[in-house]
XYZ file of C-alpha atoms in Angstrom:
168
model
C 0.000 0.000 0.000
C 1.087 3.373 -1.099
C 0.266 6.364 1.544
C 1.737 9.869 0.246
C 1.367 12.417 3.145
C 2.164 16.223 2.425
C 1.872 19.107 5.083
C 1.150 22.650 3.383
C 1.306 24.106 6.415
C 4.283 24.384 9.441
C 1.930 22.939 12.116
C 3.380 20.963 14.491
C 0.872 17.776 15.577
C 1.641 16.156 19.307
C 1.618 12.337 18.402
C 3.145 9.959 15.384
C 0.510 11.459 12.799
C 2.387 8.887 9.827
C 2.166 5.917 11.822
C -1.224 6.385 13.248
C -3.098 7.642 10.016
C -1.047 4.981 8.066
C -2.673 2.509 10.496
C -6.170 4.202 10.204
C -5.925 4.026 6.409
C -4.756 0.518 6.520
C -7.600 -0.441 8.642
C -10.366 1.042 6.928
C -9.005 -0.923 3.563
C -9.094 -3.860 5.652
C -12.532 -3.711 7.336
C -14.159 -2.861 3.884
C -12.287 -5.953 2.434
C -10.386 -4.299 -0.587
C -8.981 -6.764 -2.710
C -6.474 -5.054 -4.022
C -2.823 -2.722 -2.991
C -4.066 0.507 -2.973
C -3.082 4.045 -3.320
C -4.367 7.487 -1.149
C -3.057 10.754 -0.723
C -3.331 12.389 2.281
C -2.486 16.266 2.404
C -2.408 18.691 5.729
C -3.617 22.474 5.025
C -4.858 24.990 7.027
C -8.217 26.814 7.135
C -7.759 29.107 4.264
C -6.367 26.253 2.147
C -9.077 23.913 2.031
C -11.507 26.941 2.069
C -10.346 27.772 -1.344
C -10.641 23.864 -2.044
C -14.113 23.702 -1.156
C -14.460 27.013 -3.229
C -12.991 25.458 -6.374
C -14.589 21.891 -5.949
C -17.700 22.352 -4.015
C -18.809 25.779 -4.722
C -19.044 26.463 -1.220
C -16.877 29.620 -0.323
C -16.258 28.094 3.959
C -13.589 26.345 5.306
C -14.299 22.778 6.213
C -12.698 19.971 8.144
C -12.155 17.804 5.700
C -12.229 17.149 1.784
C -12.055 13.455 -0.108
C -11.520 13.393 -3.573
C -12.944 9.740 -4.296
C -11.117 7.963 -7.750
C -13.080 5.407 -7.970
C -16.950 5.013 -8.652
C -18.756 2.766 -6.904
C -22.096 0.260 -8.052
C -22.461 0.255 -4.089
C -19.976 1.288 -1.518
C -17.269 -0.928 -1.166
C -18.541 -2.807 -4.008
C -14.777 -3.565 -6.023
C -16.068 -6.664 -8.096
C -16.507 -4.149 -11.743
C -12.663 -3.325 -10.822
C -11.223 -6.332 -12.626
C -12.285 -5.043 -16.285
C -9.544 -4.363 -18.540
C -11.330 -0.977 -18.564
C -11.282 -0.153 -15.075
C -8.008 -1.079 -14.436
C -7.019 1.653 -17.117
C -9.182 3.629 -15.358
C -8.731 2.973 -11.611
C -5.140 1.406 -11.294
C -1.186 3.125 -11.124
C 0.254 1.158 -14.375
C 3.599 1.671 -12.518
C 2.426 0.332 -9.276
C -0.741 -1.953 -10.091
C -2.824 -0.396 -7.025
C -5.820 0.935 -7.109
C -5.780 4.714 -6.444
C -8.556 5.021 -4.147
C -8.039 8.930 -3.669
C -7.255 12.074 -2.084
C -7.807 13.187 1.574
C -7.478 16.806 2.401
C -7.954 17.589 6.311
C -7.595 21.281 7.970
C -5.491 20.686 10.777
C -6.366 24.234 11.922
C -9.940 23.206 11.944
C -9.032 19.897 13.377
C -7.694 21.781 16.357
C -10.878 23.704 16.555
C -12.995 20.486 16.721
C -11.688 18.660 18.849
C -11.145 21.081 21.573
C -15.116 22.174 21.279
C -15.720 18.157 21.185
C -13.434 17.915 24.496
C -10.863 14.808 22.557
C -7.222 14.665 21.617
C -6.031 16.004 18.230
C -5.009 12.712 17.462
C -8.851 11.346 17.650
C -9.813 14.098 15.587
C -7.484 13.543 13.046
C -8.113 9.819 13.111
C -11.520 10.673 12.706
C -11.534 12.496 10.098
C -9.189 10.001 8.196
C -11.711 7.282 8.832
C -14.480 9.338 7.671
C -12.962 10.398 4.251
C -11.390 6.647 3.370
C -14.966 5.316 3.974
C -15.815 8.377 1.397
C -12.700 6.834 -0.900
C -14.465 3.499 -1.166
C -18.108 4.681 -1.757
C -19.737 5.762 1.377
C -22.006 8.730 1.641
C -24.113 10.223 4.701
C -26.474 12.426 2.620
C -29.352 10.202 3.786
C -29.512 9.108 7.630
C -29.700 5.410 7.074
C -26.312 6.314 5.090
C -25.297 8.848 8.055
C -25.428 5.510 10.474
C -23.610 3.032 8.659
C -20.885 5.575 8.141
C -20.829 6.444 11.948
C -20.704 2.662 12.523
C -18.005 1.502 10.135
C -15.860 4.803 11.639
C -16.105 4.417 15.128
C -15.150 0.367 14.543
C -12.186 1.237 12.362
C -11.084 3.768 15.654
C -12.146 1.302 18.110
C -10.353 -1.380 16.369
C -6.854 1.046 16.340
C -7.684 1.640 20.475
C -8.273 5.280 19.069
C -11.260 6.571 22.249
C -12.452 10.052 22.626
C -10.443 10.082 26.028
């Protein structure tokens, strides 16, 4: 598995941010049962940079928490059986690496800081959080609906859980 990581910003995070989100990223793939060696890009910004993100992408002129950028469409969430098409492996796959680029994460650690002081947890839980939420995002989730909203609460709060990642 490929994880890329880029900070855009000189913000200095109090734990092992590579090894946990690494582990977070790894253990969403797992729990949705990927098949496959797969890509994501994770990227640090602050407020005004993912503002002008959400500007660009989402016409929504705000800063948010976080941003996914989802590569791959999805039948059903975590549905990867139309990913073995010569097609969608032209589509979907690095030809240099074979894995299947599942996406970009973009998180504001400046809004990170914000929430999880008003939601009285670590930085670390936040940012684990918010990891867990976009890589279920990467592999077809959405929470537009509530039944949707409550599986995706479910699958993040096992994928934390799982890591020993608690809103202490």
């Amino acid at each position: 598995m490929t994880i890329l990581m880029e900070k855009e910003v000189d913000d200095e995070l109090d734990f092992d941010y590579e090894k946990v989100l690494k582990n977070v990223i790894k253990e969403a793939v797992r729990q949705e049962k990927c098949p496959y060696e797969c890509e994501v890009n994770l990227t640090f910004t602050d407020n005004n940079g993912i503002r002008e993100l959400n500007r660009d992408f989402r016409d929504l002129d705000i800063p948010t928490d976080v941003l996914s950028f989802p590569m791959v469409d999805y039948e059903a969430p975590a549905d990867f059986s139309h990913l073995d098409s010569d097609e969608a492996v032209a589509m979907y796959f690095n030809p240099e690496s074979g894995e299947l680029l599942l996406g970009d994460i973009v998180i504001s650690i400046e809004r990170a800081r914000e929430q999880a002081k008003e939601y009285g947890h670590s930085l670390k839980r936040e940012i684990s959080f918010l990891t867990a939420h976009s890589m279920l995002h990467l592999m077809g989730y959405d929470h537009m609906a509530d039944d949707e909203r409550i599986i995706m609460e479910q699958k993040q709060e096992k994928i934390l859980n799982t890591l020993g990642i608690t809103r202490d």
